[in-house]
mmCIF file of C-alpha atoms in Angstrom:
data_model
loop_
_atom_site.group_PDB
_atom_site.id
_atom_site.type_symbol
_atom_site.label_atom_id
_atom_site.label_comp_id
_atom_site.label_asym_id
_atom_site.label_seq_id
_atom_site.Cartn_x
_atom_site.Cartn_y
_atom_site.Cartn_z
ATOM 1 C CA MET A 253 0.038 0.182 -0.187
ATOM 2 C CA ALA A 254 2.793 2.642 0.977
ATOM 3 C CA GLU A 255 4.233 2.070 -2.559
ATOM 4 C CA VAL A 256 0.566 3.012 -4.232
ATOM 5 C CA GLY A 257 0.564 5.737 -1.882
ATOM 6 C CA ARG A 258 4.219 6.676 -3.614
ATOM 7 C CA HIS A 259 2.926 6.512 -6.817
ATOM 8 C CA HIS A 260 0.011 8.309 -6.206
ATOM 9 C CA ALA A 261 1.986 11.157 -5.235
ATOM 10 C CA GLU A 262 4.168 11.103 -7.536
ATOM 11 C CA ARG A 263 1.858 11.011 -10.333
ATOM 12 C CA THR A 264 -0.001 13.955 -8.538
ATOM 13 C CA LYS A 265 2.993 16.295 -8.290
ATOM 14 C CA ARG A 266 3.937 15.953 -12.238
ATOM 15 C CA ALA A 267 3.274 19.806 -13.711
ATOM 16 C CA PRO A 268 -0.132 19.502 -16.246
ATOM 17 C CA THR A 269 2.100 19.552 -19.762
ATOM 18 C CA LYS A 270 0.198 22.246 -22.646
ATOM 19 C CA LEU A 271 0.524 21.873 -26.196
ATOM 20 C CA GLY A 272 -0.061 25.216 -27.935
ATOM 21 C CA ILE A 273 -0.842 25.521 -31.331
ATOM 22 C CA VAL A 274 -0.499 28.293 -33.919
ATOM 23 C CA GLY A 275 -3.086 28.346 -36.502
ATOM 24 C CA ALA A 276 -6.620 27.015 -36.018
ATOM 25 C CA GLY A 277 -7.071 25.825 -40.094
ATOM 26 C CA SER A 278 -8.101 22.247 -40.480
ATOM 27 C CA VAL A 279 -3.600 21.193 -39.532
ATOM 28 C CA GLY A 280 -4.357 22.511 -36.263
ATOM 29 C CA SER A 281 -7.462 22.193 -35.657
ATOM 30 C CA SER A 282 -7.179 18.474 -36.654
ATOM 31 C CA LEU A 283 -4.670 18.193 -34.290
ATOM 32 C CA ALA A 284 -5.753 19.459 -31.448
ATOM 33 C CA TYR A 285 -8.719 16.932 -31.885
ATOM 34 C CA ALA A 286 -6.008 13.868 -32.103
ATOM 35 C CA ALA A 287 -4.374 15.281 -29.118
ATOM 36 C CA LEU A 288 -8.100 15.864 -27.104
ATOM 37 C CA ILE A 289 -8.812 12.233 -27.764
ATOM 38 C CA ARG A 290 -5.004 11.134 -27.233
ATOM 39 C CA ASN A 291 -4.478 12.805 -23.636
ATOM 40 C CA SER A 292 -1.497 13.918 -25.206
ATOM 41 C CA ALA A 293 -1.093 16.920 -22.823
ATOM 42 C CA ASP A 294 -3.630 17.920 -19.991
ATOM 43 C CA GLN A 295 -3.875 21.676 -21.642
ATOM 44 C CA ILE A 296 -4.209 22.565 -25.565
ATOM 45 C CA ALA A 297 -4.064 26.027 -26.928
ATOM 46 C CA LEU A 298 -4.929 27.236 -30.226
ATOM 47 C CA PHE A 299 -3.930 30.193 -31.462
ATOM 48 C CA ASP A 300 -5.621 31.942 -34.456
ATOM 49 C CA ARG A 301 -5.601 35.993 -36.101
ATOM 50 C CA HIS A 302 -8.958 35.387 -37.124
ATOM 51 C CA ALA A 303 -11.496 35.912 -33.798
ATOM 52 C CA ALA A 304 -14.526 34.112 -34.984
ATOM 53 C CA LYS A 305 -12.415 30.747 -36.326
ATOM 54 C CA VAL A 306 -10.845 30.225 -33.385
ATOM 55 C CA LYS A 307 -13.494 30.637 -31.017
ATOM 56 C CA ALA A 308 -15.918 28.299 -32.869
ATOM 57 C CA GLU A 309 -12.794 25.325 -33.013
ATOM 58 C CA VAL A 310 -12.211 25.796 -28.998
ATOM 59 C CA LEU A 311 -15.534 25.955 -28.585
ATOM 60 C CA ASP A 312 -16.303 22.281 -30.319
ATOM 61 C CA LEU A 313 -13.864 20.722 -29.300
ATOM 62 C CA ALA A 314 -14.815 21.795 -25.681
ATOM 63 C CA HIS A 315 -18.405 20.778 -25.929
ATOM 64 C CA GLY A 316 -16.650 16.825 -26.619
ATOM 65 C CA THR A 317 -14.964 16.663 -23.753
ATOM 66 C CA PRO A 318 -17.451 14.863 -21.385
ATOM 67 C CA TYR A 319 -16.290 12.008 -23.406
ATOM 68 C CA THR A 320 -12.646 12.738 -23.517
ATOM 69 C CA GLY A 321 -10.102 12.493 -20.422
ATOM 70 C CA THR A 322 -9.264 15.488 -18.543
ATOM 71 C CA THR A 323 -7.450 18.153 -20.967
ATOM 72 C CA GLN A 324 -8.586 21.576 -20.994
ATOM 73 C CA VAL A 325 -9.045 23.443 -24.399
ATOM 74 C CA SER A 326 -8.536 27.620 -24.223
ATOM 75 C CA GLY A 327 -7.962 30.020 -27.258
ATOM 76 C CA GLY A 328 -7.942 33.409 -28.733
ATOM 77 C CA THR A 329 -5.948 35.817 -31.157
ATOM 78 C CA ASP A 330 -3.354 36.924 -28.132
ATOM 79 C CA LEU A 331 0.093 35.042 -28.438
ATOM 80 C CA ASP A 332 -0.166 35.284 -23.680
ATOM 81 C CA GLN A 333 -2.544 32.166 -25.221
ATOM 82 C CA LEU A 334 0.473 29.905 -25.488
ATOM 83 C CA ALA A 335 2.188 31.063 -22.541
ATOM 84 C CA GLY A 336 3.959 27.944 -20.363
ATOM 85 C CA SER A 337 3.468 26.078 -23.959
ATOM 86 C CA ASP A 338 6.009 23.208 -23.052
ATOM 87 C CA VAL A 339 5.572 22.415 -27.503
ATOM 88 C CA VAL A 340 3.841 24.633 -29.210
ATOM 89 C CA VAL A 341 3.440 23.464 -32.567
ATOM 90 C CA VAL A 342 3.313 26.466 -35.850
ATOM 91 C CA THR A 343 0.746 24.558 -38.530
ATOM 92 C CA ALA A 344 -0.160 28.279 -40.055
ATOM 93 C CA GLY A 345 0.768 29.438 -43.358
ATOM 94 C CA ALA A 346 0.049 29.488 -47.071
ATOM 95 C CA LYS A 347 -1.308 25.735 -47.544
ATOM 96 C CA GLN A 348 -0.222 23.530 -50.630
ATOM 97 C CA HIS A 349 -2.870 23.559 -53.709
ATOM 98 C CA PRO A 350 -3.666 21.389 -56.050
ATOM 99 C CA GLY A 351 -0.461 20.788 -58.711
ATOM 100 C CA GLN A 352 1.795 22.513 -56.347
ATOM 101 C CA SER A 353 4.841 21.978 -55.109
ATOM 102 C CA ARG A 354 5.814 22.225 -51.254
ATOM 103 C CA LEU A 355 8.596 24.180 -51.899
ATOM 104 C CA GLU A 356 6.997 26.561 -54.047
ATOM 105 C CA LEU A 357 5.418 27.600 -50.877
ATOM 106 C CA ALA A 358 8.796 28.604 -49.547
ATOM 107 C CA GLY A 359 8.754 32.202 -49.930
ATOM 108 C CA ALA A 360 4.681 33.387 -47.868
ATOM 109 C CA ASN A 361 6.301 31.281 -45.178
ATOM 110 C CA THR A 362 9.664 31.747 -44.596
ATOM 111 C CA ALA A 363 7.891 35.818 -44.465
ATOM 112 C CA LEU A 364 5.575 34.582 -41.538
ATOM 113 C CA LEU A 365 7.831 32.454 -39.855
ATOM 114 C CA ARG A 366 10.467 35.898 -39.579
ATOM 115 C CA GLY A 367 7.532 38.037 -37.630
ATOM 116 C CA LEU A 368 6.510 34.600 -35.788
ATOM 117 C CA MET A 369 9.453 32.778 -34.169
ATOM 118 C CA PRO A 370 10.453 35.399 -32.108
ATOM 119 C CA GLN A 371 7.423 36.359 -30.454
ATOM 120 C CA LEU A 372 6.583 32.331 -29.366
ATOM 121 C CA VAL A 373 9.990 32.365 -28.494
ATOM 122 C CA ALA A 374 9.181 35.446 -26.304
ATOM 123 C CA CYS A 375 5.695 33.785 -25.065
ATOM 124 C CA ALA A 376 7.427 30.258 -24.365
ATOM 125 C CA PRO A 377 10.426 30.620 -23.721
ATOM 126 C CA ASP A 378 11.346 27.059 -22.980
ATOM 127 C CA ALA A 379 9.136 25.369 -25.220
ATOM 128 C CA ILE A 380 10.047 22.921 -27.910
ATOM 129 C CA PHE A 381 9.457 23.854 -31.435
ATOM 130 C CA LEU A 382 7.417 21.509 -33.258
ATOM 131 C CA VAL A 383 6.502 22.682 -37.562
ATOM 132 C CA ILE A 384 4.678 21.524 -40.276
ATOM 133 C CA THR A 385 4.023 24.662 -42.424
ATOM 134 C CA ASN A 386 5.505 23.604 -45.621
ATOM 135 C CA PRO A 387 8.115 23.134 -46.971
ATOM 136 C CA ALA A 388 8.474 21.730 -43.141
ATOM 137 C CA ASP A 389 12.457 20.801 -44.614
ATOM 138 C CA VAL A 390 13.288 24.280 -45.652
ATOM 139 C CA LEU A 391 10.649 26.051 -43.025
ATOM 140 C CA THR A 392 12.947 23.929 -40.104
ATOM 141 C CA VAL A 393 16.212 25.415 -40.367
ATOM 142 C CA VAL A 394 14.683 28.916 -41.385
ATOM 143 C CA ALA A 395 12.402 28.502 -37.885
ATOM 144 C CA GLN A 396 15.811 27.945 -35.992
ATOM 145 C CA ARG A 397 17.355 30.761 -37.115
ATOM 146 C CA TYR A 398 14.648 33.211 -36.244
ATOM 147 C CA ALA A 399 14.172 31.565 -32.980
ATOM 148 C CA ALA A 400 18.172 31.754 -31.991
ATOM 149 C CA LEU A 401 17.769 28.525 -30.971
ATOM 150 C CA PRO A 402 19.405 24.941 -30.523
ATOM 151 C CA PRO A 403 18.517 22.580 -33.526
ATOM 152 C CA ASN A 404 17.080 19.842 -30.922
ATOM 153 C CA ARG A 405 14.291 22.277 -30.091
ATOM 154 C CA VAL A 406 13.218 23.447 -33.515
ATOM 155 C CA PHE A 407 12.013 20.282 -36.044
ATOM 156 C CA SER A 408 9.508 19.250 -37.951
ATOM 157 C CA THR A 409 7.373 16.266 -38.128
ATOM 158 C CA GLY A 410 9.274 15.692 -41.034
ATOM 159 C CA THR A 411 8.220 12.440 -42.589
ATOM 160 C CA VAL A 412 6.483 11.130 -39.808
ATOM 161 C CA LEU A 413 3.235 10.475 -41.988
ATOM 162 C CA ASP A 414 5.121 9.616 -45.114
ATOM 163 C CA SER A 415 6.268 6.399 -42.840
ATOM 164 C CA SER A 416 2.714 6.018 -41.547
ATOM 165 C CA ARG A 417 1.512 5.871 -45.187
ATOM 166 C CA LEU A 418 4.263 3.374 -45.896
ATOM 167 C CA GLN A 419 3.818 1.066 -43.299
ATOM 168 C CA TRP A 420 0.228 1.021 -43.307
ATOM 169 C CA MET A 421 0.785 -0.362 -47.823
ATOM 170 C CA LEU A 422 2.959 -2.181 -46.722
ATOM 171 C CA ALA A 423 0.536 -4.152 -44.446
ATOM 172 C CA ARG A 424 -1.584 -4.497 -47.022
ATOM 173 C CA LEU A 425 0.183 -5.790 -49.783
ATOM 174 C CA ALA A 426 1.540 -7.883 -46.927
ATOM 175 C CA GLY A 427 -1.393 -9.403 -45.450
ATOM 176 C CA VAL A 428 -0.444 -8.840 -41.945
ATOM 177 C CA ALA A 429 -1.224 -5.795 -39.005
ATOM 178 C CA VAL A 430 0.540 -2.405 -39.655
ATOM 179 C CA ALA A 431 1.244 -2.852 -35.909
ATOM 180 C CA SER A 432 3.644 -5.730 -37.615
ATOM 181 C CA VAL A 433 5.138 -3.377 -39.971
ATOM 182 C CA HIS A 434 8.720 -1.365 -39.034
ATOM 183 C CA ALA A 435 9.483 0.927 -42.322
ATOM 184 C CA MET A 436 10.451 4.196 -42.413
ATOM 185 C CA ILE A 437 10.432 6.893 -44.685
ATOM 186 C CA VAL A 438 13.472 9.101 -44.634
ATOM 187 C CA GLY A 439 14.848 11.900 -46.428
ATOM 188 C CA GLU A 440 12.503 14.975 -47.707
ATOM 189 C CA HIS A 441 9.683 15.449 -46.840
ATOM 190 C CA GLY A 442 8.589 16.017 -50.294
ATOM 191 C CA ASP A 443 9.233 14.393 -54.517
ATOM 192 C CA SER A 444 12.471 13.221 -53.435
ATOM 193 C CA GLN A 445 11.662 11.247 -50.118
ATOM 194 C CA PHE A 446 12.449 7.215 -50.735
ATOM 195 C CA PRO A 447 12.056 4.646 -48.260
ATOM 196 C CA LEU A 448 15.207 2.953 -45.982
ATOM 197 C CA TRP A 449 14.185 -0.051 -47.581
ATOM 198 C CA SER A 450 17.624 -1.414 -46.041
ATOM 199 C CA GLY A 451 16.024 -1.661 -41.993
ATOM 200 C CA ALA A 452 12.222 -2.284 -43.131
ATOM 201 C CA ARG A 453 10.830 -5.404 -41.400
ATOM 202 C CA ILE A 454 7.549 -6.533 -41.113
ATOM 203 C CA GLY A 455 8.275 -9.118 -37.966
ATOM 204 C CA PRO A 456 11.557 -10.755 -37.491
ATOM 205 C CA VAL A 457 11.820 -10.658 -41.764
ATOM 206 C CA ALA A 458 13.383 -7.448 -44.472
ATOM 207 C CA ALA A 459 10.651 -6.558 -46.309
ATOM 208 C CA ARG A 460 12.680 -6.867 -49.207
ATOM 209 C CA GLU A 461 12.811 -11.513 -48.157
ATOM 210 C CA TRP A 462 8.880 -10.928 -47.533
ATOM 211 C CA ALA A 463 6.357 -13.912 -49.166
ATOM 212 C CA PRO A 464 2.841 -12.657 -48.689
ATOM 213 C CA ALA A 465 0.947 -16.325 -47.960
ATOM 214 C CA GLY A 466 0.926 -18.261 -50.853
ATOM 215 C CA ARG A 467 3.167 -16.563 -53.318
ATOM 216 C CA ALA A 468 6.745 -15.258 -53.783
ATOM 217 C CA LYS A 469 8.298 -12.506 -51.904
ATOM 218 C CA PHE A 470 8.193 -9.185 -52.936
ATOM 219 C CA ARG A 471 9.371 -8.253 -56.273
ATOM 220 C CA PRO A 472 11.378 -5.032 -56.820
ATOM 221 C CA GLU A 473 8.932 -3.769 -58.559
ATOM 222 C CA GLU A 474 5.851 -4.233 -56.365
ATOM 223 C CA LEU A 475 7.931 -2.113 -53.626
ATOM 224 C CA ASP A 476 8.419 0.907 -56.488
ATOM 225 C CA ASP A 477 5.643 1.282 -56.701
ATOM 226 C CA ILE A 478 4.261 1.486 -53.371
ATOM 227 C CA ALA A 479 7.273 4.046 -53.038
ATOM 228 C CA ALA A 480 5.577 6.309 -55.471
ATOM 229 C CA ALA A 481 2.498 5.657 -54.038
ATOM 230 C CA VAL A 482 3.891 6.913 -50.768
ATOM 231 C CA ARG A 483 5.095 9.958 -52.203
ATOM 232 C CA GLY A 484 1.874 10.496 -54.630
ATOM 233 C CA ALA A 485 -0.371 9.737 -51.291
ATOM 234 C CA ALA A 486 -0.394 13.984 -50.459
ATOM 235 C CA ALA A 487 -1.223 14.630 -53.649
ATOM 236 C CA ARG A 488 -4.568 12.196 -53.885
ATOM 237 C CA VAL A 489 -6.221 13.556 -51.176
ATOM 238 C CA ILE A 490 -5.786 17.414 -51.768
ATOM 239 C CA ALA A 491 -7.321 16.986 -55.515
ATOM 240 C CA GLY A 492 -10.167 14.911 -53.990
ATOM 241 C CA LYS A 493 -10.822 17.708 -50.305
ATOM 242 C CA GLY A 494 -8.578 20.544 -50.688
ATOM 243 C CA ALA A 495 -6.377 19.371 -48.063
ATOM 244 C CA THR A 496 -4.488 16.968 -46.347
ATOM 245 C CA ASN A 497 -5.554 17.083 -42.142
ATOM 246 C CA TYR A 498 -6.513 13.800 -40.551
ATOM 247 C CA ALA A 499 -2.935 12.310 -40.876
ATOM 248 C CA ILE A 500 -1.001 15.072 -40.263
ATOM 249 C CA GLY A 501 -3.184 15.745 -37.171
ATOM 250 C CA LEU A 502 -2.214 12.179 -35.091
ATOM 251 C CA SER A 503 1.185 12.155 -36.537
ATOM 252 C CA ALA A 504 1.689 15.310 -34.710
ATOM 253 C CA ALA A 505 0.225 14.480 -31.626
ATOM 254 C CA ARG A 506 2.765 11.307 -31.628
ATOM 255 C CA VAL A 507 4.992 13.554 -31.970
ATOM 256 C CA VAL A 508 3.748 15.727 -28.668
ATOM 257 C CA GLU A 509 3.747 12.939 -26.881
ATOM 258 C CA ALA A 510 7.275 11.570 -27.455
ATOM 259 C CA VAL A 511 8.672 15.008 -26.021
ATOM 260 C CA LEU A 512 5.595 15.290 -23.231
ATOM 261 C CA LYS A 513 6.330 12.028 -22.007
ATOM 262 C CA ASP A 514 10.015 11.936 -22.866
ATOM 263 C CA GLU A 515 9.477 8.970 -24.758
ATOM 264 C CA HIS A 516 12.811 8.423 -26.198
ATOM 265 C CA ALA A 517 10.809 7.541 -29.228
ATOM 266 C CA VAL A 518 12.874 7.065 -32.900
ATOM 267 C CA LEU A 519 10.893 9.019 -35.092
ATOM 268 C CA PRO A 520 12.176 10.108 -38.397
ATOM 269 C CA VAL A 521 11.501 13.581 -37.864
ATOM 270 C CA SER A 522 13.190 15.822 -39.579
ATOM 271 C CA SER A 523 15.936 18.481 -38.449
ATOM 272 C CA THR A 524 19.153 20.619 -39.458
ATOM 273 C CA LEU A 525 21.483 18.108 -39.582
ATOM 274 C CA SER A 526 25.073 18.174 -38.134
ATOM 275 C CA GLY A 527 27.817 15.917 -40.188
ATOM 276 C CA TYR A 528 25.176 13.329 -41.207
ATOM 277 C CA HIS A 529 26.024 11.134 -44.193
ATOM 278 C CA GLY A 530 28.718 14.750 -45.053
ATOM 279 C CA LEU A 531 24.971 16.581 -44.807
ATOM 280 C CA SER A 532 25.270 19.433 -42.277
ATOM 281 C CA GLY A 533 22.923 22.987 -42.162
ATOM 282 C CA ILE A 534 20.323 21.136 -43.662
ATOM 283 C CA ALA A 535 17.094 19.281 -42.718
ATOM 284 C CA LEU A 536 16.285 16.194 -43.222
ATOM 285 C CA SER A 537 14.301 13.014 -41.972
ATOM 286 C CA VAL A 538 16.109 10.469 -40.781
ATOM 287 C CA PRO A 539 15.868 8.145 -37.241
ATOM 288 C CA THR A 540 16.413 10.573 -34.536
ATOM 289 C CA VAL A 541 15.966 10.085 -30.586
ATOM 290 C CA VAL A 542 12.606 12.313 -29.237
ATOM 291 C CA GLY A 543 12.148 13.347 -26.111
ATOM 292 C CA ALA A 544 11.726 15.949 -23.281
ATOM 293 C CA GLU A 545 14.900 18.033 -24.953
ATOM 294 C CA GLY A 546 13.533 18.065 -28.011
ATOM 295 C CA ILE A 547 16.265 15.667 -30.420
ATOM 296 C CA LEU A 548 18.489 13.851 -28.047
ATOM 297 C CA ARG A 549 20.127 12.488 -30.363
ATOM 298 C CA VAL A 550 19.993 11.437 -34.646
ATOM 299 C CA VAL A 551 20.922 8.189 -35.054
ATOM 300 C CA ASP A 552 23.868 7.014 -37.101
ATOM 301 C CA THR A 553 21.472 4.695 -39.423
ATOM 302 C CA PRO A 554 23.235 2.268 -41.742
ATOM 303 C CA MET A 555 22.529 2.910 -45.354
ATOM 304 C CA ASP A 556 23.406 0.953 -48.889
ATOM 305 C CA ASP A 557 24.476 3.041 -51.346
ATOM 306 C CA GLN A 558 21.624 3.357 -52.911
ATOM 307 C CA GLU A 559 19.999 5.293 -50.427
ATOM 308 C CA ILE A 560 23.160 6.932 -49.325
ATOM 309 C CA ALA A 561 22.514 8.464 -52.553
ATOM 310 C CA LEU A 562 19.411 9.801 -52.426
ATOM 311 C CA LEU A 563 20.090 11.458 -49.275
ATOM 312 C CA HIS A 564 22.023 13.451 -50.651
ATOM 313 C CA ARG A 565 19.551 13.684 -53.529
ATOM 314 C CA SER A 566 17.129 15.117 -51.147
ATOM 315 C CA ALA A 567 19.410 17.505 -50.101
ATOM 316 C CA GLY A 568 20.412 18.549 -53.421
ATOM 317 C CA ALA A 569 16.853 19.388 -54.045
ATOM 318 C CA LEU A 570 16.734 21.590 -50.739
ATOM 319 C CA ARG A 571 19.446 23.462 -51.100
ATOM 320 C CA ASP A 572 18.718 25.636 -53.705
ATOM 321 C CA THR A 573 15.254 26.734 -52.320
ATOM 322 C CA LEU A 574 17.674 27.066 -48.983
ATOM 323 C CA ARG A 575 19.890 29.375 -50.448
ATOM 324 C CA SER A 576 16.964 32.220 -52.082
ATOM 325 C CA MET A 577 15.517 32.238 -48.848
ATOM 326 C CA LYS A 578 18.579 33.917 -46.728
ATOM 327 C CA SER A 579 18.072 36.395 -48.598
ATOM 328 C CA THR A 580 15.040 36.944 -47.964
#
């Protein structure tokens, strides 16, 4: 009984966790909803410059709290709403339209972050900052620069969502539960991303060696088709409904939980690299240990020669955009 009482006291002494969300659009509100029903944080605060929109989203979320945990939801048009946040997620910005690449958004959203990041740091000086706004890799470097914070405290969801899409598609093809698939997309959160097939597993079996019931192991073309389907997934959703929001909301909630619960979880988030496979000063998604301090460690992941070449190709796709942003 004494042991039970001690653990209860430890739980009650724990400081409440707070998630701040910048932007109450489709992605920001989907993140708030996902975090609410997953009990990701004790408090969720939404900030948006559109008063009617943010008020309505907060009310809609709050009206459902009798059916969730004890999370409190608030929001408004004053940045002070985010004060005391442990994690601040930036979702605001110009959104991607059908046929538009993520990199085309760089100019407008860089201008937004120039003014926003210093204000966010002043408001929540101890927070970890998570970027969802696209192009996420480019804006991770930009946001870190304007926030004047170390790379471990400013990063993006990167290819966490893309990896989820890969796992779902691979599970369907393999005929197994999604939880039995361990595979990641790495590189750019965009057109030059690629699966890390050398480390992918289905149960204990290498994905390249998996044989679905009643047939031979996967053909290389099948795996190539899955990779192409993952790359095109966002465009298909955007073409049909105008935006992607539910899955990225869940993906961001997963990253938030890794920080708030100090999980030391390995996730393919995007952070500014320093000497990773010869790459520095550029943000790309690679396996990374995430915990209370944000980026705890970028994992020195073995890659075959083709994968290293693809990683450098991804870096090349982003480097020119980053150079152009230095003059903005």
